[in-house]
mmCIF file with all atom_site columns, C-alpha atoms in Angstrom:
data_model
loop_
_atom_site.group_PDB
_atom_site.id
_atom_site.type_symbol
_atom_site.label_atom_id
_atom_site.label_alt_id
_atom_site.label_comp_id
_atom_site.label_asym_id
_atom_site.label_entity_id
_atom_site.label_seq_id
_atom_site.pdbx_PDB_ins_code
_atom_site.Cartn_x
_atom_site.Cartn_y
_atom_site.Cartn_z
_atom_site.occupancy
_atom_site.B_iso_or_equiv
_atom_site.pdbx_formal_charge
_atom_site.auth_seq_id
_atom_site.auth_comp_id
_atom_site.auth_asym_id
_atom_site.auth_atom_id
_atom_site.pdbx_PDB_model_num
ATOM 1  C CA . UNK V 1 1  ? 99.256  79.209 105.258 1.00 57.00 ? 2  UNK V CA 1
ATOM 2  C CA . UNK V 1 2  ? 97.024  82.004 103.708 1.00 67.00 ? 3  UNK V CA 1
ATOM 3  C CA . UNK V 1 3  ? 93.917  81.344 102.274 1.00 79.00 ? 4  UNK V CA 1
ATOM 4  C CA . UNK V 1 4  ? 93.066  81.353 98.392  1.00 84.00 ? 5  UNK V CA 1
ATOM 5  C CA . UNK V 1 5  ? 89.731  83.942 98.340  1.00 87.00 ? 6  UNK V CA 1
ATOM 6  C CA . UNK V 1 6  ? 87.251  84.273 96.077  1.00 90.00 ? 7  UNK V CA 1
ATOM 7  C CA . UNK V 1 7  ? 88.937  87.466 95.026  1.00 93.00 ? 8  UNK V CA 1
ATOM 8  C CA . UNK V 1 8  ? 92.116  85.932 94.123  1.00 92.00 ? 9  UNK V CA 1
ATOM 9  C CA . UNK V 1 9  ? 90.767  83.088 91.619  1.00 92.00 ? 10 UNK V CA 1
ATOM 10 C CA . UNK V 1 10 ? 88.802  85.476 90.193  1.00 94.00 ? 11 UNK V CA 1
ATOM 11 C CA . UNK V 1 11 ? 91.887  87.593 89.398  1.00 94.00 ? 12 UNK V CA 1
ATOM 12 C CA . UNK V 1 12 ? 94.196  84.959 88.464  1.00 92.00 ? 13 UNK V CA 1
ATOM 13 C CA . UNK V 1 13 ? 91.263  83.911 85.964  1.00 93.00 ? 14 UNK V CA 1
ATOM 14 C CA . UNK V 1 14 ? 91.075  87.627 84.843  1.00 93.00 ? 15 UNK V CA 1
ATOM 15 C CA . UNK V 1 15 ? 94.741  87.341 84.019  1.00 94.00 ? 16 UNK V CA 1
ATOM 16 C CA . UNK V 1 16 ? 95.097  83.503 82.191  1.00 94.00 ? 17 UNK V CA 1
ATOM 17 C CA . UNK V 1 17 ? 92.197  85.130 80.224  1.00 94.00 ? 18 UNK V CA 1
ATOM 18 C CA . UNK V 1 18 ? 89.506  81.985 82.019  1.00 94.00 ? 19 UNK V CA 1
ATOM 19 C CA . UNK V 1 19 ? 85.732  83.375 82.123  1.00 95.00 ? 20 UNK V CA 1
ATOM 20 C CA . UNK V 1 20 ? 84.572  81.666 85.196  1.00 94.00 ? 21 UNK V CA 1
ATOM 21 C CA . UNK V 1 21 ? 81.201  81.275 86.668  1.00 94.00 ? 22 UNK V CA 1
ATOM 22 C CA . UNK V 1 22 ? 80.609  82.127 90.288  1.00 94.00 ? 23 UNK V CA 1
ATOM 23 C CA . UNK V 1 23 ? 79.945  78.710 91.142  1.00 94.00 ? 24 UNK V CA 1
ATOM 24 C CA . UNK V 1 24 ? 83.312  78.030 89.464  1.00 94.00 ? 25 UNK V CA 1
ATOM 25 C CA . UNK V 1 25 ? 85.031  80.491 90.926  1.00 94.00 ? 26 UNK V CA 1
ATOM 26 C CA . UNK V 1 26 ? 83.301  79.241 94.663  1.00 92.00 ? 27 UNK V CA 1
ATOM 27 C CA . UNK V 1 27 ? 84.585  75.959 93.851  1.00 93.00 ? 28 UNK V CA 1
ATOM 28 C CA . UNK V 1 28 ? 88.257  76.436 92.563  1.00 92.00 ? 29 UNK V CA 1
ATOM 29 C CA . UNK V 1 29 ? 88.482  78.490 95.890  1.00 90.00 ? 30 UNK V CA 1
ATOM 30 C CA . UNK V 1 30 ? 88.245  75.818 98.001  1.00 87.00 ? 31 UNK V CA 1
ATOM 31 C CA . UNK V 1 31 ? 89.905  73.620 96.209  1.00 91.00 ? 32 UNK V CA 1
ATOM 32 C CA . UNK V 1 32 ? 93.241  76.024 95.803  1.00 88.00 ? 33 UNK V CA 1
ATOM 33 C CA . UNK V 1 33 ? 92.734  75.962 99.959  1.00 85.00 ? 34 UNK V CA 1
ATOM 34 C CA . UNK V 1 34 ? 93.167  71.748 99.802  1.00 88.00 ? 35 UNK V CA 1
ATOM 35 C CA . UNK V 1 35 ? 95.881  72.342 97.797  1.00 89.00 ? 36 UNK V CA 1
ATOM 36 C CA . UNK V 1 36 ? 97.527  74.637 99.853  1.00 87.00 ? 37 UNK V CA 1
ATOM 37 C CA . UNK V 1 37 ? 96.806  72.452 103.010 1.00 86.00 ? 38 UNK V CA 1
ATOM 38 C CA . UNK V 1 38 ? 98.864  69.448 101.262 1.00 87.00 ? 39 UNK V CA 1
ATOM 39 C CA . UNK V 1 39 ? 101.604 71.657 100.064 1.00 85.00 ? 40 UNK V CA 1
ATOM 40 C CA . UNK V 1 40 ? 101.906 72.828 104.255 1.00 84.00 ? 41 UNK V CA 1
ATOM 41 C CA . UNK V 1 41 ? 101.781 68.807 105.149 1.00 85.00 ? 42 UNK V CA 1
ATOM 42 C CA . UNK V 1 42 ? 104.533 67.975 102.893 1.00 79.00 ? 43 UNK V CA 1
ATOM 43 C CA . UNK V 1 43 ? 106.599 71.392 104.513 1.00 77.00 ? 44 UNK V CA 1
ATOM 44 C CA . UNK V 1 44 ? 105.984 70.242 107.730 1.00 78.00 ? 45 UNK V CA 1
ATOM 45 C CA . UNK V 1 45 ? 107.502 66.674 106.581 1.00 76.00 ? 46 UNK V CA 1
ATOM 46 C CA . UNK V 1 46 ? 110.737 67.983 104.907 1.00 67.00 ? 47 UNK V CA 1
ATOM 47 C CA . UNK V 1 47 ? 113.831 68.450 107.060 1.00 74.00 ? 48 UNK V CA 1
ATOM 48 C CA . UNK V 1 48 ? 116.801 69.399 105.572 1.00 76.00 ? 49 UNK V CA 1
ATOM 49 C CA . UNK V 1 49 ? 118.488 66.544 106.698 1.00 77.00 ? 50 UNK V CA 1
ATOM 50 C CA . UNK V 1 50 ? 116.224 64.744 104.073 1.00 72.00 ? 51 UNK V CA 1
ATOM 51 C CA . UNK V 1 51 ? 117.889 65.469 99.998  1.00 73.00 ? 52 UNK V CA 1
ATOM 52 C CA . UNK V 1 52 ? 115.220 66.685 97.759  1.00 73.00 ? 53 UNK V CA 1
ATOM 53 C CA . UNK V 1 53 ? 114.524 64.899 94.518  1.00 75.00 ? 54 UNK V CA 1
ATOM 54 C CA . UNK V 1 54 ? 112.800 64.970 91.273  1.00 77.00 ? 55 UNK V CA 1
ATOM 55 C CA . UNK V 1 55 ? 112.532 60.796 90.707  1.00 80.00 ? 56 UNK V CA 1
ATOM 56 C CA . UNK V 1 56 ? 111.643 58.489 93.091  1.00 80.00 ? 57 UNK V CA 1
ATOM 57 C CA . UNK V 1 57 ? 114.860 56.366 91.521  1.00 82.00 ? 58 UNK V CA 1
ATOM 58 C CA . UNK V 1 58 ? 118.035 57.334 90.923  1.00 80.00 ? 59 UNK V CA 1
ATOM 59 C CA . UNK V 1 59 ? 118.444 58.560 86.958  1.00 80.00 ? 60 UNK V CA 1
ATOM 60 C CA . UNK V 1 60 ? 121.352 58.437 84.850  1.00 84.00 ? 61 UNK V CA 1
ATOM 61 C CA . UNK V 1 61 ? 122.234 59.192 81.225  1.00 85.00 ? 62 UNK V CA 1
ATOM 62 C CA . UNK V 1 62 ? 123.380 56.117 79.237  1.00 85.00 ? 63 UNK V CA 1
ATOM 63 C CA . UNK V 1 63 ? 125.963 57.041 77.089  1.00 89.00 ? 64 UNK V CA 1
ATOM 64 C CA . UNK V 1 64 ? 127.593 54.961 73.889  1.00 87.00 ? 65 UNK V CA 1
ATOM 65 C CA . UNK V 1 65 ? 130.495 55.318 71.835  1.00 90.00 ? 66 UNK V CA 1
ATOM 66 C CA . UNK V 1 66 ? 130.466 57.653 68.679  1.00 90.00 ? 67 UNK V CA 1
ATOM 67 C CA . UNK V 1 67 ? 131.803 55.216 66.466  1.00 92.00 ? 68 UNK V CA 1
ATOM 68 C CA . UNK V 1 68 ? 131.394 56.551 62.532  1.00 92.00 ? 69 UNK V CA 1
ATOM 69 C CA . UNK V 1 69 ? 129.607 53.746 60.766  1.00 92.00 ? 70 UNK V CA 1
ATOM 70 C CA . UNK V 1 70 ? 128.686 52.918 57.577  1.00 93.00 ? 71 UNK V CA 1
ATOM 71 C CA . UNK V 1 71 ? 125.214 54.768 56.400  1.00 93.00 ? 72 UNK V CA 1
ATOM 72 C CA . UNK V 1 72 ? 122.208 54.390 54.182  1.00 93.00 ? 73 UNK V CA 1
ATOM 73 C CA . UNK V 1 73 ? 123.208 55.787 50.912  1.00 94.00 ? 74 UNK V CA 1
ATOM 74 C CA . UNK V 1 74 ? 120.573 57.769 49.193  1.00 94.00 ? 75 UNK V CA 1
ATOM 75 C CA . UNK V 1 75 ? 118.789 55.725 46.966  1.00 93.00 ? 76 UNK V CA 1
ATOM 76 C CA . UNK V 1 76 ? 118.976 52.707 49.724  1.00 94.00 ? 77 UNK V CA 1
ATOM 77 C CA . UNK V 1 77 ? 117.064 55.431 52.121  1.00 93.00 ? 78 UNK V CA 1
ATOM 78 C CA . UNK V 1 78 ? 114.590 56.552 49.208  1.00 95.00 ? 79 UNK V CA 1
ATOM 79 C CA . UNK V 1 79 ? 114.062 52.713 48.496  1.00 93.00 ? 80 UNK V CA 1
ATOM 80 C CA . UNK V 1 80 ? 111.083 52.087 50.902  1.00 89.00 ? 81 UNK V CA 1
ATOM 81 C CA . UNK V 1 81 ? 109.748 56.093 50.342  1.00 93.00 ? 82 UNK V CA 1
ATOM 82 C CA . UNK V 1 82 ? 106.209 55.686 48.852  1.00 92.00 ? 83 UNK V CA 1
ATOM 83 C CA . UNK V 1 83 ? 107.488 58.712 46.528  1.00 93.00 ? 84 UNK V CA 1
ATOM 84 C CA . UNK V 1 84 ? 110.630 60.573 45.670  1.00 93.00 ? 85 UNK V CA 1
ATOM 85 C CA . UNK V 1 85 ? 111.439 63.890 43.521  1.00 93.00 ? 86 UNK V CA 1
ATOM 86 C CA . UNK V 1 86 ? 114.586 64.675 42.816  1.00 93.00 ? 87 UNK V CA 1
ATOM 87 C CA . UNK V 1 87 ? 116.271 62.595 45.244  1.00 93.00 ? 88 UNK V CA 1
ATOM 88 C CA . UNK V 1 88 ? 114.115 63.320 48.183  1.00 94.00 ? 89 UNK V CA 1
ATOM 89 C CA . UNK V 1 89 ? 111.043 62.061 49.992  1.00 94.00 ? 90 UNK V CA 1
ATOM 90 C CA . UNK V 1 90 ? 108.201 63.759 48.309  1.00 93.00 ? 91 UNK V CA 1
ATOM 91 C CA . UNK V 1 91 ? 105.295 64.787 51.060  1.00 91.00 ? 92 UNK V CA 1
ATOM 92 C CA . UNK V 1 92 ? 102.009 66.159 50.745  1.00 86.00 ? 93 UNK V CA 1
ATOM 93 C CA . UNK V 1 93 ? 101.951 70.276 50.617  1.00 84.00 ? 94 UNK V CA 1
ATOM 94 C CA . UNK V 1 94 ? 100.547 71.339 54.000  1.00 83.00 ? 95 UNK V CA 1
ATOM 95 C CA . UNK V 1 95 ? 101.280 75.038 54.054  1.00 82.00 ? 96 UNK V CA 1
ATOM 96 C CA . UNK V 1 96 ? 100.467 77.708 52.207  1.00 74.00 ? 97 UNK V CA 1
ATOM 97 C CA . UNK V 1 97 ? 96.852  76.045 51.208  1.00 63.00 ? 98 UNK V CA 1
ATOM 98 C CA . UNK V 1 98 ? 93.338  78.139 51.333  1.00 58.00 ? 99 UNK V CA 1
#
């Protein structure tokens, strides 16, 4: 597997905008070469006779009925509101402040 240089973590910094330090950059370049060595391991593992997966356990959406219901009318949902204005909750301003 190729090797992650000096060179190239200093230009993938360059281009995610990261000021590194040499010593940063050093360091990041061997560790991009671990990471690379673990990615090969778990190639060489792989066969295709082995289904690849994104969970450990099997997922699967629970679904329920969509049964209409009987809902909160207004002022039972404005009831526990610390404030209301003209039939809705009432919130601090948090745009548009200096």
């Amino acid at each position: 597997m190729p090797s992650i240089g000096r060179d190239d973590v200093a230009r993938l910094a360059d281009l995610a905008r990261i000021q590194l330090t040499d010593e940063e950059i050093d360091r990041f370049a061997g560790e991009f070469d671990s990471i690379m060595d673990a990615v090969a391991s778990v190639s060489e593992v792989a066969t295709e006779d082995v289904p690849a997966t994104s969970h450990p356990i099997a997922m699967t959406n629970v679904f329920r009925e969509d049964v209409v219901e009987t809902t909160l009318t207004q002022e039972q949902a404005l009831a526990g509101a610390p404030e209301a204005q003209d039939g809705r909750f009432a919130v601090p301003q948090i745009l548009g402040e200096e």
